[in-house]
Tab-separated table of N, CA and C in Angstrom:
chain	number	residue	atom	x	y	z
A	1	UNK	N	-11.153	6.187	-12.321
A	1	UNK	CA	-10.143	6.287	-11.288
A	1	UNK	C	-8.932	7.018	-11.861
A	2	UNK	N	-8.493	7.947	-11.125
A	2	UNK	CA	-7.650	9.037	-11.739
A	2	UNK	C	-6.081	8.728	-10.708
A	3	UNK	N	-5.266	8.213	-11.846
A	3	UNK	CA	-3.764	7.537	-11.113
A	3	UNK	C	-2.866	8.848	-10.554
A	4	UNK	N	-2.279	8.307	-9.373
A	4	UNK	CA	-1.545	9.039	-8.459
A	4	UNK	C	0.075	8.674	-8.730
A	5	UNK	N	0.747	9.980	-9.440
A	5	UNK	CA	2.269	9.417	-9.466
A	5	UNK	C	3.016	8.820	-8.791
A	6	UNK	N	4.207	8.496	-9.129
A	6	UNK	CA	4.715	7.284	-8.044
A	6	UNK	C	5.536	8.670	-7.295
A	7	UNK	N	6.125	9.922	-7.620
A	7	UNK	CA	6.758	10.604	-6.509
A	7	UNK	C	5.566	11.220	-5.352
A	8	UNK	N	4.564	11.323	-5.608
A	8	UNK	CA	3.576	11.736	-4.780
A	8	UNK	C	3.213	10.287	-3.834
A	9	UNK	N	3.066	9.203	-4.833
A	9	UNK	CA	3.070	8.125	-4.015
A	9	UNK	C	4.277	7.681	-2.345
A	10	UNK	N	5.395	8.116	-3.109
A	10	UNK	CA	6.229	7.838	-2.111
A	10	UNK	C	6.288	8.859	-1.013
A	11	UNK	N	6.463	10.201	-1.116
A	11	UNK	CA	6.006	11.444	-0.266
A	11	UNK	C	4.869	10.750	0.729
A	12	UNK	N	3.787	10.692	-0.117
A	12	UNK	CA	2.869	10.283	1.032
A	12	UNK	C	3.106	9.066	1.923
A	13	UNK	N	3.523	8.022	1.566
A	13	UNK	CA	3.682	6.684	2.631
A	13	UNK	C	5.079	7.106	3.176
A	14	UNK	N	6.040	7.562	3.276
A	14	UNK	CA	7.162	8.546	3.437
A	14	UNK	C	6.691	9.216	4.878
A	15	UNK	N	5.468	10.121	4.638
A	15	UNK	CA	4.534	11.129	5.643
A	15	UNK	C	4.019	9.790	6.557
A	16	UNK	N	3.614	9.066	6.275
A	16	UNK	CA	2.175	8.059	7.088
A	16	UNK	C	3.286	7.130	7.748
A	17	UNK	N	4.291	6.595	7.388
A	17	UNK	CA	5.291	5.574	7.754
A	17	UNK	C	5.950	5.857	8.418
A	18	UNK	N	6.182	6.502	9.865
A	18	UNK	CA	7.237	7.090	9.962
A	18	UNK	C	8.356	6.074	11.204
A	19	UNK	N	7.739	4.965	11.142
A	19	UNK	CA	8.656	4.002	12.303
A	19	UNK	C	10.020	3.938	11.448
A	20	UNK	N	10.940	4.454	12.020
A	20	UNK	CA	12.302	4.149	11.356
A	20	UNK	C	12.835	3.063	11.010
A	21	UNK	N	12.259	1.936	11.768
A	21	UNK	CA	13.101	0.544	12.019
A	21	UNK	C	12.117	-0.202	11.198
A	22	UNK	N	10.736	0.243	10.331
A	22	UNK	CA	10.279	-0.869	9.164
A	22	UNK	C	9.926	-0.380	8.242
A	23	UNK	N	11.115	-1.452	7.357
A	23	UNK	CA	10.959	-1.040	6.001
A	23	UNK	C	9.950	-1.421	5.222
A	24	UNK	N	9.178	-0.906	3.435
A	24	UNK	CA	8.330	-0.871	2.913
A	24	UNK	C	8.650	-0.540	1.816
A	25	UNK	N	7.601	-1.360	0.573
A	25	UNK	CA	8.028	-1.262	-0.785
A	25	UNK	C	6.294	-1.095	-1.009
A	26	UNK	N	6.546	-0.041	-2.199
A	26	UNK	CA	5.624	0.661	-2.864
A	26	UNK	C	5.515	-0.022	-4.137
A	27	UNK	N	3.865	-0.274	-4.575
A	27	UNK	CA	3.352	-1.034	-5.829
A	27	UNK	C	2.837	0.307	-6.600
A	28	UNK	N	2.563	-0.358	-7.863
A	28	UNK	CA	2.677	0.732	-9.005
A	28	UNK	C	1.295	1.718	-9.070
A	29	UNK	N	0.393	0.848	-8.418
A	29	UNK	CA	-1.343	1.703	-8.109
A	29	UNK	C	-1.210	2.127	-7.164
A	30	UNK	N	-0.320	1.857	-5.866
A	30	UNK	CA	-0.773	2.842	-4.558
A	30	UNK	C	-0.451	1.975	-3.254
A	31	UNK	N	-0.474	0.818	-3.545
A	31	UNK	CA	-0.403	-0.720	-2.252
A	31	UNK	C	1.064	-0.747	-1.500
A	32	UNK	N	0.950	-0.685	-0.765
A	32	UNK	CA	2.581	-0.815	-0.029
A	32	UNK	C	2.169	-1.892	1.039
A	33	UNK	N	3.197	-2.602	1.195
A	33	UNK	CA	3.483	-3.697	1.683
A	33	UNK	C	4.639	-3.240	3.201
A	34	UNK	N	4.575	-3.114	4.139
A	34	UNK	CA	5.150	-2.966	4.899
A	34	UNK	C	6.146	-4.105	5.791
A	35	UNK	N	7.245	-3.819	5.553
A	35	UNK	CA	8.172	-5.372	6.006
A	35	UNK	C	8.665	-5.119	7.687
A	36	UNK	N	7.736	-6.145	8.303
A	36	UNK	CA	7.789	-5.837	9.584
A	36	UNK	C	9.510	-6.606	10.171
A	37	UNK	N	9.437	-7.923	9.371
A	37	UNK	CA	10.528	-8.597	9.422
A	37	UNK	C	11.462	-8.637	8.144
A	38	UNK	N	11.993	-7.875	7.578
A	38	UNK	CA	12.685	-7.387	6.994
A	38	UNK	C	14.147	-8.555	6.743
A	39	UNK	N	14.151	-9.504	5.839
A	39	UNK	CA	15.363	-10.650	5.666
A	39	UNK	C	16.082	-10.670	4.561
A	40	UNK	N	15.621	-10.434	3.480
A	40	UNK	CA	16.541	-10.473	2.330
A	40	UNK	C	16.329	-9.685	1.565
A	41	UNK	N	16.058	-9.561	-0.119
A	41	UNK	CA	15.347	-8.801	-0.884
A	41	UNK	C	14.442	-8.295	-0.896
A	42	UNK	N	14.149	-6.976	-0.490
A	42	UNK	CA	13.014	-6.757	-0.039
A	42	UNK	C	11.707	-6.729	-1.134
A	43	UNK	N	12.284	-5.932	-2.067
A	43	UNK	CA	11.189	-6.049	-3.093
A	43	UNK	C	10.663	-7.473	-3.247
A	44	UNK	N	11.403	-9.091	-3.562
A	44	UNK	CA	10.928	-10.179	-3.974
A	44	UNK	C	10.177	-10.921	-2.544
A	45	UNK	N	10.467	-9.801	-1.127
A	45	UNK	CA	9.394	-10.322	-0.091
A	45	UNK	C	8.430	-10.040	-0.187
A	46	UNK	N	8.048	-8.313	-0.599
A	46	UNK	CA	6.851	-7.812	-0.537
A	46	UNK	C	5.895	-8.194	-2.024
A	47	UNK	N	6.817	-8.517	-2.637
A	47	UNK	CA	6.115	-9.255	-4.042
A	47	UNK	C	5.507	-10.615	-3.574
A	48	UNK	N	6.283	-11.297	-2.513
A	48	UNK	CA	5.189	-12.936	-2.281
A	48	UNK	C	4.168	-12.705	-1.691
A	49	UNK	N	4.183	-11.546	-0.659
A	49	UNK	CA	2.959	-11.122	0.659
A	49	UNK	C	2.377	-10.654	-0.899
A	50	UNK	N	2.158	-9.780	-1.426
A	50	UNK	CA	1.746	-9.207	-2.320
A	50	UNK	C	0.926	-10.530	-3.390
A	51	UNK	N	1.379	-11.118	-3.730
A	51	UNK	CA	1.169	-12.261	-4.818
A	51	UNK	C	0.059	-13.030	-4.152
A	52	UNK	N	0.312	-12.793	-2.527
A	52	UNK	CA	-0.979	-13.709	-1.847
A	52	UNK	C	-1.947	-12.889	-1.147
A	53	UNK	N	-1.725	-11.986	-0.863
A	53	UNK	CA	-2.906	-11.293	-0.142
A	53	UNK	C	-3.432	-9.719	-0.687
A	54	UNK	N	-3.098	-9.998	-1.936
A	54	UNK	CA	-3.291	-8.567	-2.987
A	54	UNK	C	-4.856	-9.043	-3.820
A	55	UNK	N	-4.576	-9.695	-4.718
A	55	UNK	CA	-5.690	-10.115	-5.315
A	55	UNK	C	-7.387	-10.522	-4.794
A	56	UNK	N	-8.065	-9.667	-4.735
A	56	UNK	CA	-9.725	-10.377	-4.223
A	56	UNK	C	-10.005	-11.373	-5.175
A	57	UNK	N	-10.639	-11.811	-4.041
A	57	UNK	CA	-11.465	-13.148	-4.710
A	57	UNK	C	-12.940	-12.826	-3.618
A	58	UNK	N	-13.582	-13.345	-4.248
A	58	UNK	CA	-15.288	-13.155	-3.987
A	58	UNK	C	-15.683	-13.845	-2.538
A	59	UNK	N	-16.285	-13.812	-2.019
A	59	UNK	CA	-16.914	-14.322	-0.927
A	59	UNK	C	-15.894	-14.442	0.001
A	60	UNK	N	-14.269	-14.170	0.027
A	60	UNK	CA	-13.561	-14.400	1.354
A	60	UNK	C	-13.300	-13.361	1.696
A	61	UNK	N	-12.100	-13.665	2.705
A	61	UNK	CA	-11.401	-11.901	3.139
A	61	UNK	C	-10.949	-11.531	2.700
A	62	UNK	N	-10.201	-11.792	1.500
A	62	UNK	CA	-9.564	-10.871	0.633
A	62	UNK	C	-10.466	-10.084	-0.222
A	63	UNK	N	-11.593	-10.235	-0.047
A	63	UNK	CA	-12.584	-9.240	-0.462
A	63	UNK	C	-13.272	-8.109	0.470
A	64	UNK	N	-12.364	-8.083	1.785
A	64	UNK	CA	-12.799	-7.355	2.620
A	64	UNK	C	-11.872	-6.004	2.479
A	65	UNK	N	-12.466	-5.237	3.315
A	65	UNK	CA	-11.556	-3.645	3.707
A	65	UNK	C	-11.826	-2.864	4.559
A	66	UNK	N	-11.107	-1.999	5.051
A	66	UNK	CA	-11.437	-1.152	5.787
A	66	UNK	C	-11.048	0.501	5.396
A	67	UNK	N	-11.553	1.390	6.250
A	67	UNK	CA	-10.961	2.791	5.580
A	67	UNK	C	-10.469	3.716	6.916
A	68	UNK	N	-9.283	4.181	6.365
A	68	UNK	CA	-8.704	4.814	7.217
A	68	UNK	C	-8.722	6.618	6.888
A	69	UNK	N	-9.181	7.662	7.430
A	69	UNK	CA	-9.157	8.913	7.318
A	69	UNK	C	-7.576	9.457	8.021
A	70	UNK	N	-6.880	9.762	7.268
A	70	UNK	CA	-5.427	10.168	7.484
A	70	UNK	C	-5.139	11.229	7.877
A	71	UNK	N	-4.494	11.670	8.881
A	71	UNK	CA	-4.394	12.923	9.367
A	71	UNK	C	-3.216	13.882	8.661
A	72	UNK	N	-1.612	12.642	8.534
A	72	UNK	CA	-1.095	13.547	7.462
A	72	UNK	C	-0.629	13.328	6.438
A	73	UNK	N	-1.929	13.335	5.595
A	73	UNK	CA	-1.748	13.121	4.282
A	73	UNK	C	-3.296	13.809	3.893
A	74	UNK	N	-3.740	14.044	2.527
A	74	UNK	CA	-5.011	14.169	2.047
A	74	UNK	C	-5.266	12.496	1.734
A	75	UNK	N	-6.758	12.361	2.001
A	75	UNK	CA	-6.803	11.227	1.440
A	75	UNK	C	-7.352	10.241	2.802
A	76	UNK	N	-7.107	8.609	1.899
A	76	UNK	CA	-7.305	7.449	2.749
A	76	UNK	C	-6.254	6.464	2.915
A	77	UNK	N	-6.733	5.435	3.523
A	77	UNK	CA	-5.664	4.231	3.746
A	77	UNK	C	-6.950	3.359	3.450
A	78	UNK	N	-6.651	2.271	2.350
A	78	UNK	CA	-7.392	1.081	2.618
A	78	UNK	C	-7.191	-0.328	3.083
A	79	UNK	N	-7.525	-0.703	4.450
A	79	UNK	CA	-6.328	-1.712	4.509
A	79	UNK	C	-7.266	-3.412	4.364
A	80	UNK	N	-6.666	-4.436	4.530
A	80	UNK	CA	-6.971	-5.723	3.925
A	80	UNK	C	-7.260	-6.562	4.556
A	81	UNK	N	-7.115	-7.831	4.489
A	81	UNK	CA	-7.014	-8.828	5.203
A	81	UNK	C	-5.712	-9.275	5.818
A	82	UNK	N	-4.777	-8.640	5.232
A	82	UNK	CA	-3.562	-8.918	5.625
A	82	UNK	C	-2.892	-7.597	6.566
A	83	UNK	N	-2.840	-7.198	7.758
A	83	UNK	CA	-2.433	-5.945	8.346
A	83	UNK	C	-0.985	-5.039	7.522
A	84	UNK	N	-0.386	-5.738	7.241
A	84	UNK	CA	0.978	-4.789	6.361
A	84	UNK	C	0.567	-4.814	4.895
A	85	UNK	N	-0.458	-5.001	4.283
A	85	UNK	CA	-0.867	-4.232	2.963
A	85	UNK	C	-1.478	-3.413	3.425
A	86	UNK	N	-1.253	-1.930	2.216
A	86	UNK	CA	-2.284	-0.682	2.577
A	86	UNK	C	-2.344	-0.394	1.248
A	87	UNK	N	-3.070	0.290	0.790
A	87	UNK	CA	-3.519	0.873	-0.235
A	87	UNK	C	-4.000	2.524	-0.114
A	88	UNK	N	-3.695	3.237	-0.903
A	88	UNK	CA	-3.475	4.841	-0.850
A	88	UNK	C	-4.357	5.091	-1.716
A	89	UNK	N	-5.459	6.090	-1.250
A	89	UNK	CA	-6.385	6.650	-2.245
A	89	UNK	C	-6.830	8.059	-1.874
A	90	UNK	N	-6.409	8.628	-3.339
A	90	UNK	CA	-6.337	10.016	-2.927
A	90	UNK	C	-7.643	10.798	-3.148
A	91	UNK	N	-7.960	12.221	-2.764
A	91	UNK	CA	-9.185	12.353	-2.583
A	91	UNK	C	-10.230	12.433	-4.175
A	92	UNK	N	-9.212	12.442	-4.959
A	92	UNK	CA	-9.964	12.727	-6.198
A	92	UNK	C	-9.565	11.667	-7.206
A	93	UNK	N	-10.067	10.188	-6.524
A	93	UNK	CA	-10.147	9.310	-6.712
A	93	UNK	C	-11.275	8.374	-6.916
A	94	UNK	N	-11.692	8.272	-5.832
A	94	UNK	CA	-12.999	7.344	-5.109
A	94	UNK	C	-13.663	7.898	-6.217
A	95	UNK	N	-15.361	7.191	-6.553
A	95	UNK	CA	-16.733	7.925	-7.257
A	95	UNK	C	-17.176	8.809	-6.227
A	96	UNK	N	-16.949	9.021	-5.228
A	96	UNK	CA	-17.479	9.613	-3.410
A	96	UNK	C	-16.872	9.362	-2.680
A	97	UNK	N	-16.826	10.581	-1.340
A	97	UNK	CA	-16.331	10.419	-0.090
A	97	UNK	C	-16.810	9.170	0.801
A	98	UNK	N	-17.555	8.487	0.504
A	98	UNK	CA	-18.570	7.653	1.178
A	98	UNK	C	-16.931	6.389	2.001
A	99	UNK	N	-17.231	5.865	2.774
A	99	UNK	CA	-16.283	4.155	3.159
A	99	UNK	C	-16.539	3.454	1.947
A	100	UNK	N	-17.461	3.518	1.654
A	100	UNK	CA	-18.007	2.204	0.638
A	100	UNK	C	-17.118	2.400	-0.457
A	101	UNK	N	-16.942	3.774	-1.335
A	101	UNK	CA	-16.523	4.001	-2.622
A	101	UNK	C	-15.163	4.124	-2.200
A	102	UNK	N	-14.838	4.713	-1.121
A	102	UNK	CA	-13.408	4.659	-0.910
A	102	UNK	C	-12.969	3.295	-0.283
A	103	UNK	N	-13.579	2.462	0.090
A	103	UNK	CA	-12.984	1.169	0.164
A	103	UNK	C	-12.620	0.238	-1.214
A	104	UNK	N	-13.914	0.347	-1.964
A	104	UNK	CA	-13.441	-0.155	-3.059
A	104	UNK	C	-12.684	0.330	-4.219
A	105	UNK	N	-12.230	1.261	-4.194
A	105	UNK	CA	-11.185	2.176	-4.572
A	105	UNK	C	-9.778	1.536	-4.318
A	106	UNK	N	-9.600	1.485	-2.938
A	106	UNK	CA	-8.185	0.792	-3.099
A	106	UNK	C	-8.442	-0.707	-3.091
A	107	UNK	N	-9.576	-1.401	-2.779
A	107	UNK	CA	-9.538	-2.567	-3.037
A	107	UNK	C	-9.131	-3.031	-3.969
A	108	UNK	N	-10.053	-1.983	-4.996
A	108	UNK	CA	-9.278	-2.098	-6.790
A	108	UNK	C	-7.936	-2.213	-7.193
A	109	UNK	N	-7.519	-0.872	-6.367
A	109	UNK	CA	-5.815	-0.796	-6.371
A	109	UNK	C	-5.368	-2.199	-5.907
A	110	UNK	N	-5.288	-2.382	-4.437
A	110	UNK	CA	-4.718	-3.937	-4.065
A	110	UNK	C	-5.007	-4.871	-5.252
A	111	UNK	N	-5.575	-5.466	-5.575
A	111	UNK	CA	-6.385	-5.685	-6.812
A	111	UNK	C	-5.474	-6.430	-7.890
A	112	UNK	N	-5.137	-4.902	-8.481
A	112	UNK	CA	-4.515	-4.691	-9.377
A	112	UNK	C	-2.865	-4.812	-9.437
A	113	UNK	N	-2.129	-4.382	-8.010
A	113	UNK	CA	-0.663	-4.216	-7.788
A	113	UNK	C	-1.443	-5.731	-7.262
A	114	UNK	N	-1.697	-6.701	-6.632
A	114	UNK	CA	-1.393	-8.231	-6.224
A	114	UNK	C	-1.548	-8.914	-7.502
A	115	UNK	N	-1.535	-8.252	-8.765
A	115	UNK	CA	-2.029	-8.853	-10.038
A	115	UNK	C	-0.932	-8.193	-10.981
A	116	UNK	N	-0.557	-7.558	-10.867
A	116	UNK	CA	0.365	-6.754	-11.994
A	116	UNK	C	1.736	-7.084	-11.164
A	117	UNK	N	1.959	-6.853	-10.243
A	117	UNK	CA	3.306	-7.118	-9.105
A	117	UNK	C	4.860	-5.866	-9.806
A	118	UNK	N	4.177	-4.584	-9.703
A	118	UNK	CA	5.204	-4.138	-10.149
A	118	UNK	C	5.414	-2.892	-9.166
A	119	UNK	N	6.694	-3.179	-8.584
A	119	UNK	CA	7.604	-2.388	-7.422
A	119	UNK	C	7.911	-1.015	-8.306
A	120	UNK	N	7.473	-0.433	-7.493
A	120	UNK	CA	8.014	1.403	-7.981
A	120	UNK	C	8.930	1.954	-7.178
A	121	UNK	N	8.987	1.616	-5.773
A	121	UNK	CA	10.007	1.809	-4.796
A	121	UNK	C	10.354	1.261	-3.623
A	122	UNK	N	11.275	1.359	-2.587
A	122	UNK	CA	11.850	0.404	-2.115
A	122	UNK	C	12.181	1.297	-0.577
A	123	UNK	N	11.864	1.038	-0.082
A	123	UNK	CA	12.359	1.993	1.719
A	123	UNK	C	12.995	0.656	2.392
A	124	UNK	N	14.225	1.265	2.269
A	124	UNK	CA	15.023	0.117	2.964
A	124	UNK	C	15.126	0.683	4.349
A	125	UNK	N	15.120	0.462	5.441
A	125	UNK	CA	15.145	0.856	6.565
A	125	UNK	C	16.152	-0.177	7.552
A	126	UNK	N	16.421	-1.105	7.249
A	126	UNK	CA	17.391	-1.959	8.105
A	126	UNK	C	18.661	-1.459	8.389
A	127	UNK	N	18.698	-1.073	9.424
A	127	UNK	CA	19.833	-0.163	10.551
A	127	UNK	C	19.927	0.801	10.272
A	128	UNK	N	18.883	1.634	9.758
A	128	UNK	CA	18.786	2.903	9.859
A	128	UNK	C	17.828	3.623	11.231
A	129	UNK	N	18.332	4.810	11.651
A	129	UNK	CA	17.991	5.608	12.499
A	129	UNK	C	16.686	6.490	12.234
A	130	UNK	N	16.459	6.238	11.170
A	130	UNK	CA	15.306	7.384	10.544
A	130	UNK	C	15.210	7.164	9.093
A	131	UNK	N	13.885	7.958	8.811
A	131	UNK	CA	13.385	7.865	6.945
A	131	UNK	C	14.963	7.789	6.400
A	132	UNK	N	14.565	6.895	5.196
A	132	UNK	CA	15.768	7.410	3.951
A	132	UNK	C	15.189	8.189	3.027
């Protein structure tokens, strides 16, 4: 698996995110956490959603995924059991174009950022009119 910088990281969920009014914090593999309700620190919110619905475990839903084909961005969206985690996987990533390899691709990622918990960036969006 071949890692995607964090300024390319942010560009792209930047491109895919574009509701002005919710904010989102970016994990260090690719996982963004999207804060629909937006209350205090944002990073130490998206770190608890993160802390609980990042990590798979075997036989439940957090071992599930889905795959999203992105229109503007290259690439995928992998999303979870939880609707505001996503995971970003770029095309020269996956072992194959296949759902399967690109699901578990960012599954890995989620994975890994619900296990490592380390914030690379921060989209504050509360009373703002548009991207920051």
């Amino acid at each position: 698996m071949i890692a995607v910088n964090t300024e390319t990281l942010v560009d792209v969920w930047q491109r895919l995110l574009t509701d002005p009014h919710k904010s989102w914090v970016l994990f260090e593999h690719g996982t963004c956490v999207v804060l629909t309700a937006p209350d205090r620190d944002l990073a130490e919110q998206a770190t608890e959603i993160l802390r609980e619905f990042g990590p798979v475990r075997a036989g439940s839903a957090a071992g599930d995924f889905g795959v999203i084909d992105v229109k503007d961005a290259d690439g995928w969206v992998v999303t979870g059991h939880h609707q505001d985690v996503l995971s970003y996987v770029a095309p020269d990533e996956p072992s194959g174009p296949e759902n399967f390899a690109v699901g578990m691709c960012g599954r890995s990622k989620r994975h890994r950022d619900g296990t490592e918990l380390h914030v690379v960036h921060v989209e504050d969006r509360r009373g703002s009119a548009g991207p920051v």
